Amino acid sequence: MNAKIIGTGWELPAYEADNNYLSTIMDTSDEWITERTGIRKRHLAKEETTTSLAAGAAGKALKASGLRAEQIDLLIVATITSDTETPSTACRVQAELGAVNAVAFDINAACSGFLYAIHTADAFIRSGIYKNALLVGAETLSKLVDWTDRSTCVLFGDGAGAAVLTSSEQGGVTAQTVGSDGSRWEVLSCTGRSNHNPICQEPAGPGFLQMNGQEVFKFAIKTVPLCIEDALEQAGIPAEKVTYFLLHQANKRIIQSVAKRLKQSEDKFPMNIDQCANTSAASLPILLAQMDEQGRLHSGDILVLSGFGAGLTWGACVMEW
Ligand code: UT7
């Protein structure tokens, strides 16, 4: 049995901050951000929280799936911006939805989080342990970025996307590749918690997301094509047969570079980075859910999802819609 998506949903905060607005509060410009990244605006949470965005997207995905909340066996939220250190965002979403029979937990794999969630759900569904899984990618990165660091803060946005997966004899996830390289954790990190135990007094670190952008860029354009090729080889599907490649929306130039390396038309690489910026773990499920809503996905389509991010982490999966 394969894990197949039967419903999707997305939710963005109401407030939109375009590049021109950012240029009024820091030394940047619409021209720089658009040319270097493809981003034109991002949504920033004001009233919304990671939990409210996650629950909103999850509720829509559940409704679209036709399942009732009690039928969900597994509820995973991929996030690096949980509102609470504990409990997990997944437990709070479970409570919001009334998914009383689900086992709920978060995955912290940064921008690869949704792929790690698919990887995990697929293993549980394939083994027969669980039948129905609700996966969410949700972030409020606006609370994690340093708003005095123009090289990072302009890149990120807030939002959530979700998908319900069920065990299916036909279609669904057919191949995956995921990986991690913890030796390179400092390339993209957020440290900051202080220690006040009786024997050790350590001050807090910077507390903001810190990134070597060029290192991440090089890592992405090298690793993403390789892991996509690996997943396609496992699935026995040539790149030409893929309907859409949905890539983590971090930078338009990264997506264009991957398209070039795979020798595929850019038309097969849908983007919403101009509207949403980089929403980390939420980026792939938001893009998927928006395409689903727009009626762009049809039964039998072959999709490749791929992402990369802090950890370092990366992944790709092949699925039949
Ligand atoms: O989800 C995964 C997480 N992250 C990523 O995927 C990010 C991957 N990396 C990137 O997307 C790109 O490296 C960036 C968009 C972050 C940066 O683009 P870049 O072409 O590598 O620019 P750069 O860092 O080499 O900076 C070029 C110039 C610098 O000025 P000087 O030294 O040439 O005078 C920066 O200070 O651009 C300057 N700069 C800015 N200027 C205006 C950096 N940020 C800004 C800004 N506005 N926001």
mmCIF file of C-alpha atoms and ligand atoms in Angstrom:
data_model
loop_
_atom_site.group_PDB
_atom_site.id
_atom_site.type_symbol
_atom_site.label_atom_id
_atom_site.label_comp_id
_atom_site.label_asym_id
_atom_site.label_seq_id
_atom_site.Cartn_x
_atom_site.Cartn_y
_atom_site.Cartn_z
ATOM 1 C CA MET A 1 0.000 0.000 0.000
ATOM 2 C CA ASN A 2 1.206 3.495 -0.860
ATOM 3 C CA ALA A 3 0.637 6.770 0.958
ATOM 4 C CA LYS A 4 -1.545 8.932 -1.281
ATOM 5 C CA ILE A 5 -2.611 12.547 -0.832
ATOM 6 C CA ILE A 6 -6.405 12.938 -0.755
ATOM 7 C CA GLY A 7 -6.794 16.510 0.500
ATOM 8 C CA THR A 8 -4.757 19.693 0.845
ATOM 9 C CA GLY A 9 -5.101 23.109 2.478
ATOM 10 C CA TRP A 10 -3.139 26.303 3.010
ATOM 11 C CA GLU A 11 -3.329 29.423 5.127
ATOM 12 C CA LEU A 12 -1.376 32.681 5.144
ATOM 13 C CA PRO A 13 -1.450 35.569 7.612
ATOM 14 C CA ALA A 14 -3.578 38.525 6.526
ATOM 15 C CA TYR A 15 -0.790 41.114 6.650
ATOM 16 C CA GLU A 16 1.280 41.481 3.462
ATOM 17 C CA ALA A 17 4.650 43.237 3.491
ATOM 18 C CA ASP A 18 5.986 44.011 0.028
ATOM 19 C CA ASN A 19 9.599 44.809 -0.830
ATOM 20 C CA ASN A 20 8.868 48.520 -1.021
ATOM 21 C CA TYR A 21 7.608 48.481 2.551
ATOM 22 C CA LEU A 22 10.826 46.748 3.692
ATOM 23 C CA SER A 23 12.867 49.410 1.888
ATOM 24 C CA THR A 24 11.260 51.996 4.197
ATOM 25 C CA ILE A 25 12.493 50.247 7.343
ATOM 26 C CA MET A 26 15.962 49.025 6.236
ATOM 27 C CA ASP A 27 18.665 49.601 3.645
ATOM 28 C CA THR A 28 17.277 47.426 0.856
ATOM 29 C CA SER A 29 15.321 47.800 -2.374
ATOM 30 C CA ASP A 30 12.604 46.085 -4.369
ATOM 31 C CA GLU A 31 15.114 45.781 -7.197
ATOM 32 C CA TRP A 32 17.735 43.928 -5.095
ATOM 33 C CA ILE A 33 15.255 41.509 -3.503
ATOM 34 C CA THR A 34 13.393 40.759 -6.743
ATOM 35 C CA GLU A 35 16.527 40.260 -8.835
ATOM 36 C CA ARG A 36 18.445 38.151 -6.304
ATOM 37 C CA THR A 37 15.555 36.037 -5.029
ATOM 38 C CA GLY A 38 12.326 36.436 -7.034
ATOM 39 C CA ILE A 39 10.481 37.541 -3.868
ATOM 40 C CA ARG A 40 8.045 40.482 -4.194
ATOM 41 C CA LYS A 41 6.151 40.197 -0.929
ATOM 42 C CA ARG A 42 5.689 38.005 2.123
ATOM 43 C CA HIS A 43 2.891 37.496 4.671
ATOM 44 C CA LEU A 44 3.756 38.311 8.287
ATOM 45 C CA ALA A 45 1.887 37.049 11.333
ATOM 46 C CA LYS A 46 0.311 39.698 13.527
ATOM 47 C CA GLU A 47 -2.681 38.047 15.197
ATOM 48 C CA GLU A 48 -1.819 34.614 13.784
ATOM 49 C CA THR A 49 0.419 32.038 15.442
ATOM 50 C CA THR A 50 2.145 28.927 14.158
ATOM 51 C CA THR A 51 -0.620 26.922 15.821
ATOM 52 C CA SER A 52 -3.478 28.947 14.326
ATOM 53 C CA LEU A 53 -1.964 28.838 10.832
ATOM 54 C CA ALA A 54 -1.271 25.099 11.151
ATOM 55 C CA ALA A 55 -4.786 24.367 12.420
ATOM 56 C CA GLY A 56 -6.304 26.510 9.649
ATOM 57 C CA ALA A 57 -4.434 24.700 6.865
ATOM 58 C CA ALA A 58 -4.981 21.300 8.513
ATOM 59 C CA GLY A 59 -8.734 21.891 8.861
ATOM 60 C CA LYS A 60 -9.019 22.737 5.166
ATOM 61 C CA ALA A 61 -6.995 19.661 4.162
ATOM 62 C CA LEU A 62 -9.169 17.473 6.350
ATOM 63 C CA LYS A 63 -12.358 18.893 4.835
ATOM 64 C CA ALA A 64 -11.009 18.365 1.306
ATOM 65 C CA SER A 65 -10.086 14.763 2.142
ATOM 66 C CA GLY A 66 -13.628 13.881 3.202
ATOM 67 C CA LEU A 67 -12.317 12.241 6.388
ATOM 68 C CA ARG A 68 -13.484 13.090 9.897
ATOM 69 C CA ALA A 69 -10.954 14.313 12.460
ATOM 70 C CA GLU A 70 -11.362 11.121 14.519
ATOM 71 C CA GLN A 71 -10.199 9.056 11.529
ATOM 72 C CA ILE A 72 -6.709 10.589 11.582
ATOM 73 C CA ASP A 73 -4.192 8.127 13.075
ATOM 74 C CA LEU A 74 -1.051 10.229 12.715
ATOM 75 C CA LEU A 75 -0.670 14.009 12.909
ATOM 76 C CA ILE A 76 2.738 15.515 12.172
ATOM 77 C CA VAL A 77 3.630 19.197 12.116
ATOM 78 C CA ALA A 78 6.945 20.140 10.524
ATOM 79 C CA THR A 79 8.109 23.394 12.069
ATOM 80 C CA ILE A 80 11.076 25.223 13.553
ATOM 81 C CA THR A 81 8.880 27.952 15.029
ATOM 82 C CA SER A 82 6.586 26.170 17.451
ATOM 83 C CA ASP A 83 4.719 28.645 19.684
ATOM 84 C CA THR A 84 5.627 26.547 22.697
ATOM 85 C CA GLU A 85 8.846 24.625 23.384
ATOM 86 C CA THR A 86 6.521 21.983 24.706
ATOM 87 C CA PRO A 87 3.909 20.736 23.970
ATOM 88 C CA SER A 88 4.434 20.266 20.269
ATOM 89 C CA THR A 89 2.453 22.282 17.734
ATOM 90 C CA ALA A 90 1.017 18.948 16.541
ATOM 91 C CA CYS A 91 -0.594 18.314 19.949
ATOM 92 C CA ARG A 92 -2.167 21.766 19.895
ATOM 93 C CA VAL A 93 -3.457 21.247 16.338
ATOM 94 C CA GLN A 94 -4.838 17.885 17.443
ATOM 95 C CA ALA A 95 -6.807 19.660 20.170
ATOM 96 C CA GLU A 96 -8.059 22.353 17.756
ATOM 97 C CA LEU A 97 -9.310 19.768 15.259
ATOM 98 C CA GLY A 98 -10.545 17.120 17.679
ATOM 99 C CA ALA A 99 -8.302 14.498 16.095
ATOM 100 C CA VAL A 100 -8.607 12.494 19.288
ATOM 101 C CA ASN A 101 -7.298 9.205 17.904
ATOM 102 C CA ALA A 102 -4.117 10.588 16.372
ATOM 103 C CA VAL A 103 -0.603 10.245 17.683
ATOM 104 C CA ALA A 104 0.767 13.769 17.312
ATOM 105 C CA PHE A 105 4.317 15.088 17.191
ATOM 106 C CA ASP A 106 6.500 17.711 15.516
ATOM 107 C CA ILE A 107 9.425 17.259 13.165
ATOM 108 C CA ASN A 108 12.274 19.746 13.202
ATOM 109 C CA ALA A 109 14.049 19.490 9.854
ATOM 110 C CA ALA A 110 13.768 23.144 8.812
ATOM 111 C CA CYS A 111 12.895 23.627 5.143
ATOM 112 C CA SER A 112 13.059 19.854 4.516
ATOM 113 C CA GLY A 113 10.519 19.246 7.275
ATOM 114 C CA PHE A 114 7.536 18.466 5.069
ATOM 115 C CA LEU A 115 9.557 15.893 3.125
ATOM 116 C CA TYR A 116 10.696 14.305 6.387
ATOM 117 C CA ALA A 117 7.027 14.217 7.432
ATOM 118 C CA ILE A 118 6.083 12.453 4.167
ATOM 119 C CA HIS A 119 8.989 10.053 4.704
ATOM 120 C CA THR A 120 7.758 9.236 8.218
ATOM 121 C CA ALA A 121 4.068 8.938 7.304
ATOM 122 C CA ASP A 122 4.901 6.782 4.287
ATOM 123 C CA ALA A 123 6.786 4.317 6.496
ATOM 124 C CA PHE A 124 3.862 4.055 8.949
ATOM 125 C CA ILE A 125 1.259 3.721 6.176
ATOM 126 C CA ARG A 126 3.303 1.297 4.085
ATOM 127 C CA SER A 127 3.888 -0.936 7.110
ATOM 128 C CA GLY A 128 0.170 -0.982 7.906
ATOM 129 C CA ILE A 129 0.602 0.599 11.350
ATOM 130 C CA TYR A 130 -1.497 3.650 10.430
ATOM 131 C CA LYS A 131 -4.008 4.297 7.665
ATOM 132 C CA ASN A 132 -4.624 8.055 7.657
ATOM 133 C CA ALA A 133 -2.045 10.782 8.267
ATOM 134 C CA LEU A 134 -2.411 14.545 8.449
ATOM 135 C CA LEU A 135 0.840 16.357 7.657
ATOM 136 C CA VAL A 136 1.344 20.069 8.183
ATOM 137 C CA GLY A 137 4.211 22.444 7.479
ATOM 138 C CA ALA A 138 3.758 25.644 9.502
ATOM 139 C CA GLU A 139 6.041 28.554 10.345
ATOM 140 C CA THR A 140 6.110 32.045 11.781
ATOM 141 C CA LEU A 141 9.687 32.771 10.777
ATOM 142 C CA SER A 142 9.109 36.488 11.272
ATOM 143 C CA LYS A 143 9.722 35.881 14.978
ATOM 144 C CA LEU A 144 13.020 34.059 14.321
ATOM 145 C CA VAL A 145 14.750 36.403 11.899
ATOM 146 C CA ASP A 146 16.903 39.356 12.878
ATOM 147 C CA TRP A 147 15.059 42.398 11.503
ATOM 148 C CA THR A 148 18.335 44.355 11.565
ATOM 149 C CA ASP A 149 20.021 41.812 9.240
ATOM 150 C CA ARG A 150 18.893 42.628 5.713
ATOM 151 C CA SER A 151 20.733 39.614 4.273
ATOM 152 C CA THR A 152 18.275 37.213 5.959
ATOM 153 C CA CYS A 153 15.087 38.988 7.083
ATOM 154 C CA VAL A 154 13.910 39.942 3.580
ATOM 155 C CA LEU A 155 13.935 36.285 2.522
ATOM 156 C CA PHE A 156 11.367 34.759 4.835
ATOM 157 C CA GLY A 157 7.603 34.737 5.324
ATOM 158 C CA ASP A 158 4.953 33.091 7.507
ATOM 159 C CA GLY A 159 2.284 30.536 6.585
ATOM 160 C CA ALA A 160 1.108 26.936 6.672
ATOM 161 C CA GLY A 161 0.205 24.152 4.270
ATOM 162 C CA ALA A 162 -1.228 20.704 4.948
ATOM 163 C CA ALA A 163 -2.038 17.401 3.277
ATOM 164 C CA VAL A 164 -4.016 14.315 4.292
ATOM 165 C CA LEU A 165 -2.490 11.012 3.186
ATOM 166 C CA THR A 166 -4.200 7.654 3.198
ATOM 167 C CA SER A 167 -3.179 4.123 2.304
ATOM 168 C CA SER A 168 -3.973 3.380 -1.309
ATOM 169 C CA GLU A 169 -3.413 0.513 -3.692
ATOM 170 C CA GLN A 170 -2.836 2.892 -6.570
ATOM 171 C CA GLY A 171 -0.695 6.002 -7.012
ATOM 172 C CA GLY A 172 0.772 7.902 -4.101
ATOM 173 C CA VAL A 173 4.378 8.081 -2.988
ATOM 174 C CA THR A 174 6.541 5.687 -4.987
ATOM 175 C CA ALA A 175 10.106 6.730 -4.152
ATOM 176 C CA GLN A 176 12.004 8.955 -1.744
ATOM 177 C CA THR A 177 15.453 10.174 -0.851
ATOM 178 C CA VAL A 178 16.165 12.050 2.363
ATOM 179 C CA GLY A 179 19.480 12.994 3.906
ATOM 180 C CA SER A 180 21.175 14.971 6.650
ATOM 181 C CA ASP A 181 24.685 16.327 7.194
ATOM 182 C CA GLY A 182 24.968 17.545 10.771
ATOM 183 C CA SER A 183 28.644 18.414 10.331
ATOM 184 C CA ARG A 184 27.494 21.557 8.516
ATOM 185 C CA TRP A 185 24.953 22.738 11.099
ATOM 186 C CA GLU A 186 26.554 26.163 11.495
ATOM 187 C CA VAL A 187 25.798 27.167 7.907
ATOM 188 C CA LEU A 188 22.201 27.891 8.923
ATOM 189 C CA SER A 189 21.267 27.947 12.576
ATOM 190 C CA CYS A 190 19.414 29.623 15.406
ATOM 191 C CA THR A 191 21.043 29.347 18.812
ATOM 192 C CA GLY A 192 20.010 31.331 21.802
ATOM 193 C CA ARG A 193 18.704 29.610 24.860
ATOM 194 C CA SER A 194 20.375 30.617 28.120
ATOM 195 C CA ASN A 195 21.275 28.148 30.860
ATOM 196 C CA HIS A 196 20.559 28.990 34.483
ATOM 197 C CA ASN A 197 20.996 25.693 36.239
ATOM 198 C CA PRO A 198 22.713 25.740 39.658
ATOM 199 C CA ILE A 199 26.131 24.686 38.341
ATOM 200 C CA CYS A 200 26.312 26.481 35.001
ATOM 201 C CA GLN A 201 25.318 30.010 34.057
ATOM 202 C CA GLU A 202 25.517 30.503 30.300
ATOM 203 C CA PRO A 203 24.163 33.651 28.676
ATOM 204 C CA ALA A 204 21.760 33.375 25.785
ATOM 205 C CA GLY A 205 23.145 33.340 22.222
ATOM 206 C CA PRO A 206 21.931 35.714 19.503
ATOM 207 C CA GLY A 207 18.510 34.067 19.326
ATOM 208 C CA PHE A 208 18.037 34.854 15.649
ATOM 209 C CA LEU A 209 18.388 32.879 12.451
ATOM 210 C CA GLN A 210 21.945 33.150 11.129
ATOM 211 C CA MET A 211 22.832 32.039 7.654
ATOM 212 C CA ASN A 212 25.783 31.844 5.299
ATOM 213 C CA GLY A 213 23.593 32.471 2.240
ATOM 214 C CA GLN A 214 26.183 31.671 -0.381
ATOM 215 C CA GLU A 215 27.069 28.320 1.261
ATOM 216 C CA VAL A 216 23.384 27.361 1.378
ATOM 217 C CA PHE A 217 22.988 28.424 -2.244
ATOM 218 C CA LYS A 218 25.922 26.245 -3.390
ATOM 219 C CA PHE A 219 24.701 23.308 -1.305
ATOM 220 C CA ALA A 220 21.197 23.612 -2.771
ATOM 221 C CA ILE A 221 22.104 23.768 -6.442
ATOM 222 C CA LYS A 222 24.413 20.768 -6.050
ATOM 223 C CA THR A 223 22.322 18.551 -3.757
ATOM 224 C CA VAL A 224 18.771 19.091 -5.016
ATOM 225 C CA PRO A 225 19.357 17.799 -8.594
ATOM 226 C CA LEU A 226 21.251 14.791 -7.216
ATOM 227 C CA CYS A 227 18.533 13.774 -4.777
ATOM 228 C CA ILE A 228 15.813 14.282 -7.393
ATOM 229 C CA GLU A 229 17.736 12.092 -9.838
ATOM 230 C CA ASP A 230 18.169 9.468 -7.141
ATOM 231 C CA ALA A 231 14.438 9.430 -6.304
ATOM 232 C CA LEU A 232 13.476 9.269 -9.993
ATOM 233 C CA GLU A 233 15.878 6.401 -10.578
ATOM 234 C CA GLN A 234 14.332 4.489 -7.653
ATOM 235 C CA ALA A 235 10.877 5.123 -9.133
ATOM 236 C CA GLY A 236 12.065 4.098 -12.600
ATOM 237 C CA ILE A 237 10.692 7.324 -14.052
ATOM 238 C CA PRO A 238 12.660 9.572 -16.423
ATOM 239 C CA ALA A 239 12.602 13.331 -15.694
ATOM 240 C CA GLU A 240 10.726 13.877 -18.980
ATOM 241 C CA LYS A 241 7.712 11.978 -17.579
ATOM 242 C CA VAL A 242 7.410 14.284 -14.550
ATOM 243 C CA THR A 243 4.431 16.652 -14.745
ATOM 244 C CA TYR A 244 5.684 19.117 -12.116
ATOM 245 C CA PHE A 245 8.776 19.555 -9.956
ATOM 246 C CA LEU A 246 7.689 21.323 -6.765
ATOM 247 C CA LEU A 247 10.810 22.718 -5.129
ATOM 248 C CA HIS A 248 11.265 24.447 -1.803
ATOM 249 C CA GLN A 249 10.652 28.133 -2.503
ATOM 250 C CA ALA A 250 13.909 29.650 -1.217
ATOM 251 C CA ASN A 251 15.245 31.472 -4.232
ATOM 252 C CA LYS A 252 14.045 31.697 -7.830
ATOM 253 C CA ARG A 253 17.657 31.410 -9.047
ATOM 254 C CA ILE A 254 18.067 28.097 -7.187
ATOM 255 C CA ILE A 255 14.924 26.718 -8.847
ATOM 256 C CA GLN A 256 16.094 27.900 -12.283
ATOM 257 C CA SER A 257 19.502 26.323 -11.732
ATOM 258 C CA VAL A 258 17.940 22.978 -10.759
ATOM 259 C CA ALA A 259 15.697 23.072 -13.851
ATOM 260 C CA LYS A 260 18.769 23.660 -15.995
ATOM 261 C CA ARG A 261 20.770 20.859 -14.382
ATOM 262 C CA LEU A 262 17.887 18.433 -14.857
ATOM 263 C CA LYS A 263 17.515 19.678 -18.452
ATOM 264 C CA GLN A 264 13.821 20.366 -17.877
ATOM 265 C CA SER A 265 11.695 23.332 -18.892
ATOM 266 C CA GLU A 266 11.198 25.962 -16.195
ATOM 267 C CA ASP A 267 7.454 25.705 -16.923
ATOM 268 C CA LYS A 268 7.495 22.413 -15.027
ATOM 269 C CA PHE A 269 8.728 24.210 -11.873
ATOM 270 C CA PRO A 270 5.757 26.114 -10.409
ATOM 271 C CA MET A 271 6.605 28.992 -8.083
ATOM 272 C CA ASN A 272 4.839 31.137 -5.523
ATOM 273 C CA ILE A 273 8.002 32.636 -4.039
ATOM 274 C CA ASP A 274 7.034 36.040 -5.406
ATOM 275 C CA GLN A 275 3.907 36.021 -3.206
ATOM 276 C CA CYS A 276 5.001 34.052 -0.129
ATOM 277 C CA ALA A 277 8.827 34.266 0.097
ATOM 278 C CA ASN A 278 10.577 31.410 1.914
ATOM 279 C CA THR A 279 8.192 29.850 4.447
ATOM 280 C CA SER A 280 10.586 27.013 5.369
ATOM 281 C CA ALA A 281 8.672 23.805 6.221
ATOM 282 C CA ALA A 282 5.429 25.393 4.971
ATOM 283 C CA SER A 283 6.729 26.224 1.519
ATOM 284 C CA LEU A 284 6.132 22.886 -0.224
ATOM 285 C CA PRO A 285 2.673 22.144 1.214
ATOM 286 C CA ILE A 286 1.483 25.711 0.516
ATOM 287 C CA LEU A 287 2.597 25.430 -3.114
ATOM 288 C CA LEU A 288 1.039 21.970 -3.458
ATOM 289 C CA ALA A 289 -2.260 23.066 -1.881
ATOM 290 C CA GLN A 290 -2.485 26.211 -4.016
ATOM 291 C CA MET A 291 -1.908 24.185 -7.189
ATOM 292 C CA ASP A 292 -4.526 21.692 -6.050
ATOM 293 C CA GLU A 293 -6.999 24.506 -5.398
ATOM 294 C CA GLN A 294 -6.283 26.011 -8.820
ATOM 295 C CA GLY A 295 -7.155 22.675 -10.441
ATOM 296 C CA ARG A 296 -3.659 22.264 -11.866
ATOM 297 C CA LEU A 297 -3.191 18.699 -10.540
ATOM 298 C CA HIS A 298 -4.855 15.765 -12.291
ATOM 299 C CA SER A 299 -5.154 12.083 -11.546
ATOM 300 C CA GLY A 300 -2.090 10.264 -12.885
ATOM 301 C CA ASP A 301 0.187 13.330 -12.832
ATOM 302 C CA ILE A 302 3.729 12.565 -11.684
ATOM 303 C CA LEU A 303 4.986 15.030 -9.093
ATOM 304 C CA VAL A 304 8.437 15.428 -7.624
ATOM 305 C CA LEU A 305 8.703 17.342 -4.348
ATOM 306 C CA SER A 306 12.148 18.420 -3.177
ATOM 307 C CA GLY A 307 13.551 20.596 -0.436
ATOM 308 C CA PHE A 308 16.706 21.508 1.458
ATOM 309 C CA GLY A 309 17.596 23.494 4.510
ATOM 310 C CA ALA A 310 19.157 23.791 7.941
ATOM 311 C CA GLY A 311 20.762 20.730 9.435
ATOM 312 C CA LEU A 312 21.879 20.498 6.754
ATOM 313 C CA THR A 313 18.952 18.450 5.502
ATOM 314 C CA TRP A 314 17.493 17.601 2.095
ATOM 315 C CA GLY A 315 15.024 15.316 0.416
ATOM 316 C CA ALA A 316 12.989 14.460 -2.656
ATOM 317 C CA CYS A 317 9.965 12.282 -3.228
ATOM 318 C CA VAL A 318 8.145 11.048 -6.305
ATOM 319 C CA MET A 319 4.375 10.620 -6.213
ATOM 320 C CA GLU A 320 1.540 9.880 -8.584
ATOM 321 C CA TRP A 321 -1.393 12.255 -7.991
HETATM 322 O O1 UT7 B 1 15.553 27.688 2.992
HETATM 323 C C1 UT7 B 1 16.926 27.616 2.881
HETATM 324 C C2 UT7 B 1 17.479 28.857 3.390
HETATM 325 N N1 UT7 B 1 18.188 29.765 2.628
HETATM 326 C C3 UT7 B 1 18.468 29.849 1.312
HETATM 327 O O2 UT7 B 1 18.091 29.075 0.503
HETATM 328 C C4 UT7 B 1 19.308 31.015 0.875
HETATM 329 C C5 UT7 B 1 20.299 30.641 -0.178
HETATM 330 N N2 UT7 B 1 21.078 31.792 -0.566
HETATM 331 C C6 UT7 B 1 20.575 32.819 -1.286
HETATM 332 O O3 UT7 B 1 19.430 32.761 -1.681
HETATM 333 C C7 UT7 B 1 21.470 33.970 -1.634
HETATM 334 O O4 UT7 B 1 22.790 33.678 -1.250
HETATM 335 C C8 UT7 B 1 21.025 35.315 -0.957
HETATM 336 C C9 UT7 B 1 19.721 35.775 -1.570
HETATM 337 C C10 UT7 B 1 20.833 35.090 0.543
HETATM 338 C C11 UT7 B 1 22.067 36.387 -1.180
HETATM 339 O O5 UT7 B 1 22.290 36.578 -2.560
HETATM 340 P P1 UT7 B 1 23.759 36.751 -3.115
HETATM 341 O O6 UT7 B 1 23.639 36.984 -4.568
HETATM 342 O O7 UT7 B 1 24.545 35.550 -2.652
HETATM 343 O O8 UT7 B 1 24.244 38.085 -2.410
HETATM 344 P P2 UT7 B 1 25.479 38.304 -1.459
HETATM 345 O O9 UT7 B 1 25.266 37.670 -0.132
HETATM 346 O O10 UT7 B 1 26.735 37.962 -2.218
HETATM 347 O O11 UT7 B 1 25.445 39.871 -1.275
HETATM 348 C C12 UT7 B 1 25.708 40.756 -2.380
HETATM 349 C C13 UT7 B 1 25.575 42.186 -1.903
HETATM 350 C C14 UT7 B 1 26.361 42.488 -0.642
HETATM 351 O O12 UT7 B 1 26.884 43.795 -0.772
HETATM 352 P P3 UT7 B 1 28.411 44.023 -1.222
HETATM 353 O O13 UT7 B 1 29.240 43.346 -0.196
HETATM 354 O O14 UT7 B 1 28.541 43.394 -2.585
HETATM 355 O O15 UT7 B 1 28.524 45.503 -1.245
HETATM 356 C C15 UT7 B 1 25.332 42.480 0.449
HETATM 357 O O16 UT7 B 1 25.673 43.308 1.541
HETATM 358 O O17 UT7 B 1 24.210 42.445 -1.579
HETATM 359 C C16 UT7 B 1 24.140 43.050 -0.282
HETATM 360 N N3 UT7 B 1 22.864 42.699 0.319
HETATM 361 C C17 UT7 B 1 21.753 43.425 0.151
HETATM 362 N N4 UT7 B 1 21.522 44.569 -0.519
HETATM 363 C C18 UT7 B 1 20.265 45.056 -0.507
HETATM 364 C C19 UT7 B 1 22.575 41.615 1.104
HETATM 365 N N5 UT7 B 1 21.274 41.645 1.440
HETATM 366 C C20 UT7 B 1 20.751 42.757 0.855
HETATM 367 C C21 UT7 B 1 19.454 43.311 0.850
HETATM 368 N N6 UT7 B 1 19.280 44.465 0.141
HETATM 369 N N7 UT7 B 1 18.405 42.741 1.481
#
